[in-house]
Amino acid sequence: MEFPPCPPSLKSIQHFLKLAQEHDTRDVVIAYWARLYALQVGLKASTQTGEETKLLLGIMDWLEQMKKQYAENEAITNEVAAQAHIENYALKLFLYADKQDREENFGKNVVKAFYSSGVLYDILQTFGELSEEALHNRKYAKWKAAYIHNCLKNGETPIPGPLPDDDDEAELEGENANASADTSPEDAGAVAPAPYQPDPDAQQPAPSSPTTSGVVPPTAEEVLNNPNKLPSPPVDEEKPGGFVPYVPTAQPNPATAATIYQPIVPVAGVQITPDQMITAQKYCKYAGSALNYDDVKTAIENLQKALKLLSTGSE
């Protein structure tokens, strides 16, 4: 479908529309939710000019067509499955870019991978507030995209991995992180702040040494063209040289832990409907996606929801 051009007044949704266009033939789920989020942002920003209305109506028509065409695709019709799909995709792309960065394989492909990951985390706001880990990944990905882009533009060699903390940069962190949301790698101009560190006392892993295998890493285009090429999140033995996901430092409350692990007693004679069975399967899928990036708490919560639904017939 041909869409009307995006007017300058809706520049804030251009990067979502561009990501959707790149995924039209690669991953229809990403394309669908990228345009849906662009529509939500566009409706808020619109001044109701003719050009704006024409574009927004075109996006609406496309979304309706896709929803009918892919009525059997749960990742389009159900928000739980969609959120799990996009979170998993964003994380895998983020880890790919972070691995290339730490191995000093700098280039436009890494910039694009980091930036696309940040845009995907923006799109996840469709489903509500982002988790602390997602907020960290989004901010770090956009910062890295702008930082590497500026280094290459100025003929400088980027520093792999996180930079040392700096008080002055930390003060600019929020402002520059917000600005990067409306700045593509092609026109990024501000100096990027230091990445957000949830635990300031935690030591960052040392950057891994440049690869000597001679194997040329896949480009961001190749990765986006074939999502199956995206690497899986690193296993334990790989983590020392890769990105360390955020892990909350607070210890769990014993009372809360007891509630989380409280056994669910099946109710006799419970009849599970087909719709309830589908919902339980979605909770299990979401739990599996959470485990992909060590979010044990979310995995447990969704598995408990599935168990309760299957055991009692109610949520």
Short mmCIF file of C-alpha atoms in Angstrom, two decimals:
data_model
loop_
_atom_site.label_atom_id
_atom_site.label_comp_id
_atom_site.label_asym_id
_atom_site.label_seq_id
_atom_site.Cartn_x
_atom_site.Cartn_y
_atom_site.Cartn_z
CA MET A 1 0.00 0.00 0.00
CA GLU A 2 1.28 3.45 -0.91
CA PHE A 3 1.11 5.92 1.95
CA PRO A 4 0.88 9.70 1.60
CA PRO A 5 4.13 11.54 2.43
CA CYS A 6 4.74 12.39 6.07
CA PRO A 7 4.37 16.17 6.58
CA PRO A 8 7.04 18.05 8.57
CA SER A 9 4.55 18.64 11.38
CA LEU A 10 4.52 14.86 12.05
CA LYS A 11 8.28 14.42 12.00
CA SER A 12 8.02 12.70 15.40
CA ILE A 13 6.50 9.59 13.80
CA GLN A 14 8.83 9.31 10.79
CA HIS A 15 11.20 6.82 12.42
CA PHE A 16 8.29 4.53 13.39
CA LEU A 17 6.95 4.63 9.83
CA LYS A 18 10.43 3.95 8.44
CA LEU A 19 10.86 0.93 10.73
CA ALA A 20 7.45 -0.35 9.67
CA GLN A 21 8.33 0.01 5.99
CA GLU A 22 11.58 -1.91 6.52
CA HIS A 23 9.62 -4.79 8.10
CA ASP A 24 6.65 -4.97 5.73
CA THR A 25 8.16 -8.03 4.05
CA ARG A 26 10.32 -9.18 6.98
CA ASP A 27 8.05 -9.25 10.03
CA VAL A 28 4.45 -8.11 9.66
CA VAL A 29 4.02 -8.04 13.45
CA ILE A 30 6.72 -5.39 13.84
CA ALA A 31 5.32 -3.43 10.89
CA TYR A 32 1.79 -3.55 12.34
CA TRP A 33 2.62 -2.33 15.82
CA ALA A 34 5.12 0.25 14.56
CA ARG A 35 2.38 1.88 12.45
CA LEU A 36 -0.15 1.56 15.26
CA TYR A 37 2.19 3.39 17.64
CA ALA A 38 2.92 5.97 14.93
CA LEU A 39 -0.84 6.51 14.61
CA GLN A 40 -1.24 6.98 18.36
CA VAL A 41 1.60 9.51 18.49
CA GLY A 42 0.43 11.19 15.29
CA LEU A 43 -3.13 11.70 16.53
CA LYS A 44 -1.80 13.49 19.60
CA ALA A 45 0.60 15.66 17.60
CA SER A 46 -1.76 16.40 14.70
CA THR A 47 -2.94 19.94 14.02
CA GLN A 48 -5.59 18.48 11.70
CA THR A 49 -4.19 19.79 8.45
CA GLY A 50 -5.18 18.07 5.22
CA GLU A 51 -1.79 16.41 4.79
CA GLU A 52 -1.79 15.07 8.34
CA THR A 53 -5.34 13.75 8.09
CA LYS A 54 -4.63 12.02 4.78
CA LEU A 55 -1.61 10.18 6.21
CA LEU A 56 -3.31 9.19 9.46
CA LEU A 57 -6.39 7.90 7.62
CA GLY A 58 -4.11 5.91 5.32
CA ILE A 59 -2.45 4.27 8.33
CA MET A 60 -5.88 3.49 9.82
CA ASP A 61 -7.01 1.81 6.60
CA TRP A 62 -3.81 -0.25 6.45
CA LEU A 63 -4.17 -1.39 10.07
CA GLU A 64 -7.74 -2.51 9.45
CA GLN A 65 -6.69 -4.47 6.38
CA MET A 66 -3.84 -6.18 8.25
CA LYS A 67 -6.04 -7.04 11.20
CA LYS A 68 -8.47 -8.80 8.88
CA GLN A 69 -5.76 -10.44 6.77
CA TYR A 70 -3.86 -11.76 9.78
CA ALA A 71 -6.82 -12.54 12.03
CA GLU A 72 -5.20 -15.86 12.99
CA ASN A 73 -1.91 -14.24 14.02
CA GLU A 74 -2.03 -13.90 17.81
CA ALA A 75 0.86 -11.43 17.84
CA ILE A 76 -1.37 -9.00 15.92
CA THR A 77 -4.74 -9.70 17.56
CA ASN A 78 -3.57 -10.14 21.16
CA GLU A 79 -1.52 -7.62 23.12
CA VAL A 80 0.12 -10.19 25.42
CA ALA A 81 1.53 -12.17 22.51
CA ALA A 82 2.45 -8.96 20.65
CA GLN A 83 4.36 -7.54 23.60
CA ALA A 84 6.32 -10.78 24.03
CA HIS A 85 7.15 -10.86 20.30
CA ILE A 86 8.39 -7.26 20.17
CA GLU A 87 10.30 -7.48 23.48
CA ASN A 88 12.13 -10.59 22.31
CA TYR A 89 12.97 -9.02 18.94
CA ALA A 90 14.15 -5.75 20.50
CA LEU A 91 16.36 -7.57 23.00
CA LYS A 92 17.96 -9.83 20.42
CA LEU A 93 18.73 -6.84 18.19
CA PHE A 94 20.11 -4.96 21.19
CA LEU A 95 22.39 -7.84 22.18
CA TYR A 96 23.62 -8.19 18.59
CA ALA A 97 24.56 -4.49 18.48
CA ASP A 98 26.14 -4.58 21.93
CA LYS A 99 28.25 -7.62 21.01
CA GLN A 100 29.52 -5.95 17.83
CA ASP A 101 30.26 -2.75 19.79
CA ARG A 102 32.27 -4.55 22.48
CA GLU A 103 34.22 -6.42 19.80
CA GLU A 104 35.03 -3.00 18.25
CA ASN A 105 33.20 -3.79 15.02
CA PHE A 106 32.06 -0.19 14.66
CA GLY A 107 30.15 1.03 11.63
CA LYS A 108 26.82 2.25 10.31
CA ASN A 109 25.38 -1.26 10.74
CA VAL A 110 25.94 -1.17 14.50
CA VAL A 111 24.48 2.35 14.67
CA LYS A 112 21.38 1.19 12.84
CA ALA A 113 20.99 -1.91 15.00
CA PHE A 114 21.25 0.09 18.23
CA TYR A 115 18.89 2.76 16.90
CA SER A 116 16.29 0.25 15.64
CA SER A 117 16.36 -1.47 19.03
CA GLY A 118 15.69 1.86 20.74
CA VAL A 119 12.74 2.55 18.43
CA LEU A 120 11.32 -0.91 19.19
CA TYR A 121 11.45 -0.14 22.90
CA ASP A 122 9.54 3.08 22.14
CA ILE A 123 6.86 1.01 20.40
CA LEU A 124 6.53 -1.21 23.47
CA GLN A 125 4.99 1.78 25.24
CA THR A 126 1.82 0.83 23.33
CA PHE A 127 1.26 -1.79 26.03
CA GLY A 128 1.90 0.45 29.05
CA GLU A 129 4.87 1.61 31.08
CA LEU A 130 8.21 -0.01 30.29
CA SER A 131 10.00 -2.17 32.83
CA GLU A 132 13.15 -0.80 34.45
CA GLU A 133 15.27 -3.08 32.26
CA ALA A 134 13.49 -1.98 29.08
CA LEU A 135 13.95 1.68 30.03
CA HIS A 136 17.66 1.04 30.57
CA ASN A 137 18.05 -0.79 27.26
CA ARG A 138 16.16 1.91 25.34
CA LYS A 139 18.21 4.76 26.80
CA TYR A 140 21.50 2.92 26.32
CA ALA A 141 20.69 1.87 22.74
CA LYS A 142 19.83 5.44 21.67
CA TRP A 143 22.86 6.84 23.44
CA LYS A 144 25.15 4.29 21.77
CA ALA A 145 23.64 4.95 18.32
CA ALA A 146 24.24 8.72 18.66
CA TYR A 147 27.67 8.27 20.24
CA ILE A 148 29.07 5.88 17.61
CA HIS A 149 27.51 7.95 14.80
CA ASN A 150 29.14 11.13 16.06
CA CYS A 151 32.52 9.43 16.53
CA LEU A 152 32.51 8.07 12.98
CA LYS A 153 31.32 11.42 11.62
CA ASN A 154 34.19 13.21 13.38
CA GLY A 155 36.82 10.62 12.45
CA GLU A 156 37.19 9.43 16.05
CA THR A 157 37.44 5.86 17.33
CA PRO A 158 34.50 5.00 19.62
CA ILE A 159 35.12 3.50 23.05
CA PRO A 160 33.50 0.04 23.20
CA GLY A 161 30.99 -0.66 25.94
CA PRO A 162 29.80 1.82 28.59
CA LEU A 163 31.84 4.93 29.25
CA PRO A 164 32.99 5.82 32.78
CA ASP A 165 30.40 7.68 34.81
CA ASP A 166 30.66 11.45 34.76
CA ASP A 167 28.60 13.85 36.85
CA ASP A 168 28.34 16.49 34.12
CA GLU A 169 27.23 13.93 31.55
CA ALA A 170 24.76 12.41 34.00
CA GLU A 171 23.03 15.79 34.33
CA LEU A 172 22.48 15.87 30.56
CA GLU A 173 21.37 12.25 30.40
CA GLY A 174 17.62 12.78 30.55
CA GLU A 175 17.60 15.73 28.14
CA ASN A 176 19.76 14.05 25.49
CA ALA A 177 18.00 10.72 25.85
CA ASN A 178 14.66 12.40 25.15
CA ALA A 179 16.12 14.33 22.22
CA SER A 180 17.45 11.12 20.69
CA ALA A 181 13.91 9.81 20.43
CA ASP A 182 13.29 12.34 17.66
CA THR A 183 16.75 12.13 16.12
CA SER A 184 17.77 9.48 13.62
CA PRO A 185 21.38 8.30 13.25
CA GLU A 186 21.56 10.28 10.03
CA ASP A 187 20.98 13.66 11.70
CA ALA A 188 22.15 13.04 15.28
CA GLY A 189 24.25 15.96 16.35
CA ALA A 190 24.28 16.24 20.14
CA VAL A 191 26.98 14.71 22.30
CA ALA A 192 25.46 11.62 23.90
CA PRO A 193 25.33 11.22 27.68
CA ALA A 194 26.67 8.34 29.74
CA PRO A 195 24.39 5.27 29.85
CA TYR A 196 22.02 4.81 32.74
CA GLN A 197 23.46 2.52 35.43
CA PRO A 198 20.82 1.08 37.81
CA ASP A 199 23.47 0.14 40.40
CA PRO A 200 26.21 2.82 40.55
CA ASP A 201 28.38 0.64 42.80
CA ALA A 202 28.41 -2.31 40.42
CA GLN A 203 31.52 -2.76 38.31
CA GLN A 204 31.09 -2.93 34.58
CA PRO A 205 32.68 -5.89 32.80
CA ALA A 206 35.84 -5.15 30.91
CA PRO A 207 35.35 -4.81 27.13
CA SER A 208 36.18 -7.97 25.28
CA SER A 209 39.19 -7.92 23.03
CA PRO A 210 38.70 -7.47 19.28
CA THR A 211 37.89 -10.65 17.46
CA THR A 212 40.75 -12.34 15.65
CA SER A 213 38.74 -15.05 13.98
CA GLY A 214 38.58 -13.15 10.69
CA VAL A 215 34.83 -13.85 10.46
CA VAL A 216 32.93 -10.85 9.12
CA PRO A 217 29.89 -10.19 11.33
CA PRO A 218 26.47 -9.91 9.67
CA THR A 219 25.34 -6.41 8.82
CA ALA A 220 22.30 -4.82 10.42
CA GLU A 221 20.50 -5.09 7.07
CA GLU A 222 21.18 -8.85 6.94
CA VAL A 223 19.99 -9.26 10.50
CA LEU A 224 16.80 -7.28 9.93
CA ASN A 225 16.15 -9.06 6.63
CA ASN A 226 16.32 -12.41 8.38
CA PRO A 227 15.32 -12.23 12.06
CA ASN A 228 16.34 -15.91 12.45
CA LYS A 229 19.96 -14.75 12.19
CA LEU A 230 19.59 -12.74 15.36
CA PRO A 231 21.72 -14.29 18.10
CA SER A 232 20.04 -15.74 21.16
CA PRO A 233 20.63 -13.97 24.48
CA PRO A 234 24.01 -15.00 25.88
CA VAL A 235 24.27 -18.03 28.14
CA ASP A 236 26.12 -17.81 31.46
CA GLU A 237 29.58 -18.47 30.08
CA GLU A 238 29.14 -15.71 27.47
CA LYS A 239 27.95 -12.95 29.81
CA PRO A 240 31.36 -11.77 31.10
CA GLY A 241 32.16 -10.47 27.60
CA GLY A 242 28.71 -9.23 26.69
CA PHE A 243 25.98 -6.93 27.94
CA VAL A 244 24.93 -7.64 31.51
CA PRO A 245 21.14 -7.30 31.81
CA TYR A 246 19.85 -5.17 34.67
CA VAL A 247 19.17 -7.24 37.79
CA PRO A 248 17.39 -5.51 40.69
CA THR A 249 19.61 -5.32 43.76
CA ALA A 250 16.80 -5.24 46.32
CA GLN A 251 16.17 -8.52 48.10
CA PRO A 252 12.65 -9.98 47.72
CA ASN A 253 10.27 -9.52 50.62
CA PRO A 254 9.67 -12.93 52.29
CA ALA A 255 5.94 -12.25 52.44
CA THR A 256 5.89 -11.40 48.74
CA ALA A 257 7.93 -14.48 47.91
CA ALA A 258 5.52 -16.63 49.88
CA THR A 259 2.63 -15.17 47.90
CA ILE A 260 4.39 -15.74 44.57
CA TYR A 261 5.13 -19.37 45.31
CA GLN A 262 1.82 -20.12 47.01
CA PRO A 263 0.50 -23.38 45.51
CA ILE A 264 -2.70 -23.26 43.51
CA VAL A 265 -5.19 -25.99 44.33
CA PRO A 266 -7.24 -27.12 41.30
CA VAL A 267 -11.01 -26.72 41.65
CA ALA A 268 -12.91 -29.93 41.02
CA GLY A 269 -15.07 -30.01 37.92
CA VAL A 270 -13.57 -26.91 36.32
CA GLN A 271 -14.27 -26.74 32.59
CA ILE A 272 -11.71 -24.78 30.59
CA THR A 273 -13.11 -23.04 27.49
CA PRO A 274 -11.11 -22.84 24.24
CA ASP A 275 -10.64 -19.08 24.78
CA GLN A 276 -9.27 -19.68 28.28
CA MET A 277 -6.90 -22.32 26.90
CA ILE A 278 -5.59 -19.83 24.33
CA THR A 279 -5.12 -17.21 27.06
CA ALA A 280 -3.15 -19.67 29.19
CA GLN A 281 -0.92 -20.49 26.21
CA LYS A 282 -0.24 -16.78 25.75
CA TYR A 283 0.80 -16.41 29.39
CA CYS A 284 3.21 -19.31 28.91
CA LYS A 285 4.65 -17.70 25.76
CA TYR A 286 5.14 -14.43 27.61
CA ALA A 287 6.87 -16.26 30.46
CA GLY A 288 9.22 -17.92 27.99
CA SER A 289 10.07 -14.56 26.44
CA ALA A 290 10.80 -13.10 29.88
CA LEU A 291 13.21 -15.93 30.63
CA ASN A 292 15.11 -15.09 27.45
CA TYR A 293 16.52 -12.10 29.26
CA ASP A 294 16.59 -13.38 32.83
CA ASP A 295 13.41 -11.63 33.97
CA VAL A 296 12.49 -14.39 36.41
CA LYS A 297 9.89 -12.34 38.30
CA THR A 298 7.82 -11.65 35.15
CA ALA A 299 8.15 -15.29 34.07
CA ILE A 300 6.87 -16.51 37.44
CA GLU A 301 3.97 -14.06 37.44
CA ASN A 302 2.79 -15.17 34.00
CA LEU A 303 3.20 -18.86 34.75
CA GLN A 304 1.18 -18.36 37.94
CA LYS A 305 -1.54 -16.64 35.90
CA ALA A 306 -1.61 -19.60 33.51
CA LEU A 307 -1.76 -22.10 36.39
CA LYS A 308 -4.52 -20.21 38.15
CA LEU A 309 -6.59 -19.96 34.96
CA LEU A 310 -6.19 -23.66 34.19
CA SER A 311 -6.82 -24.72 37.79
CA THR A 312 -9.75 -22.47 38.72
CA GLY A 313 -11.20 -21.35 35.39
CA SER A 314 -10.81 -17.68 36.31
CA GLU A 315 -8.11 -15.04 36.19
#
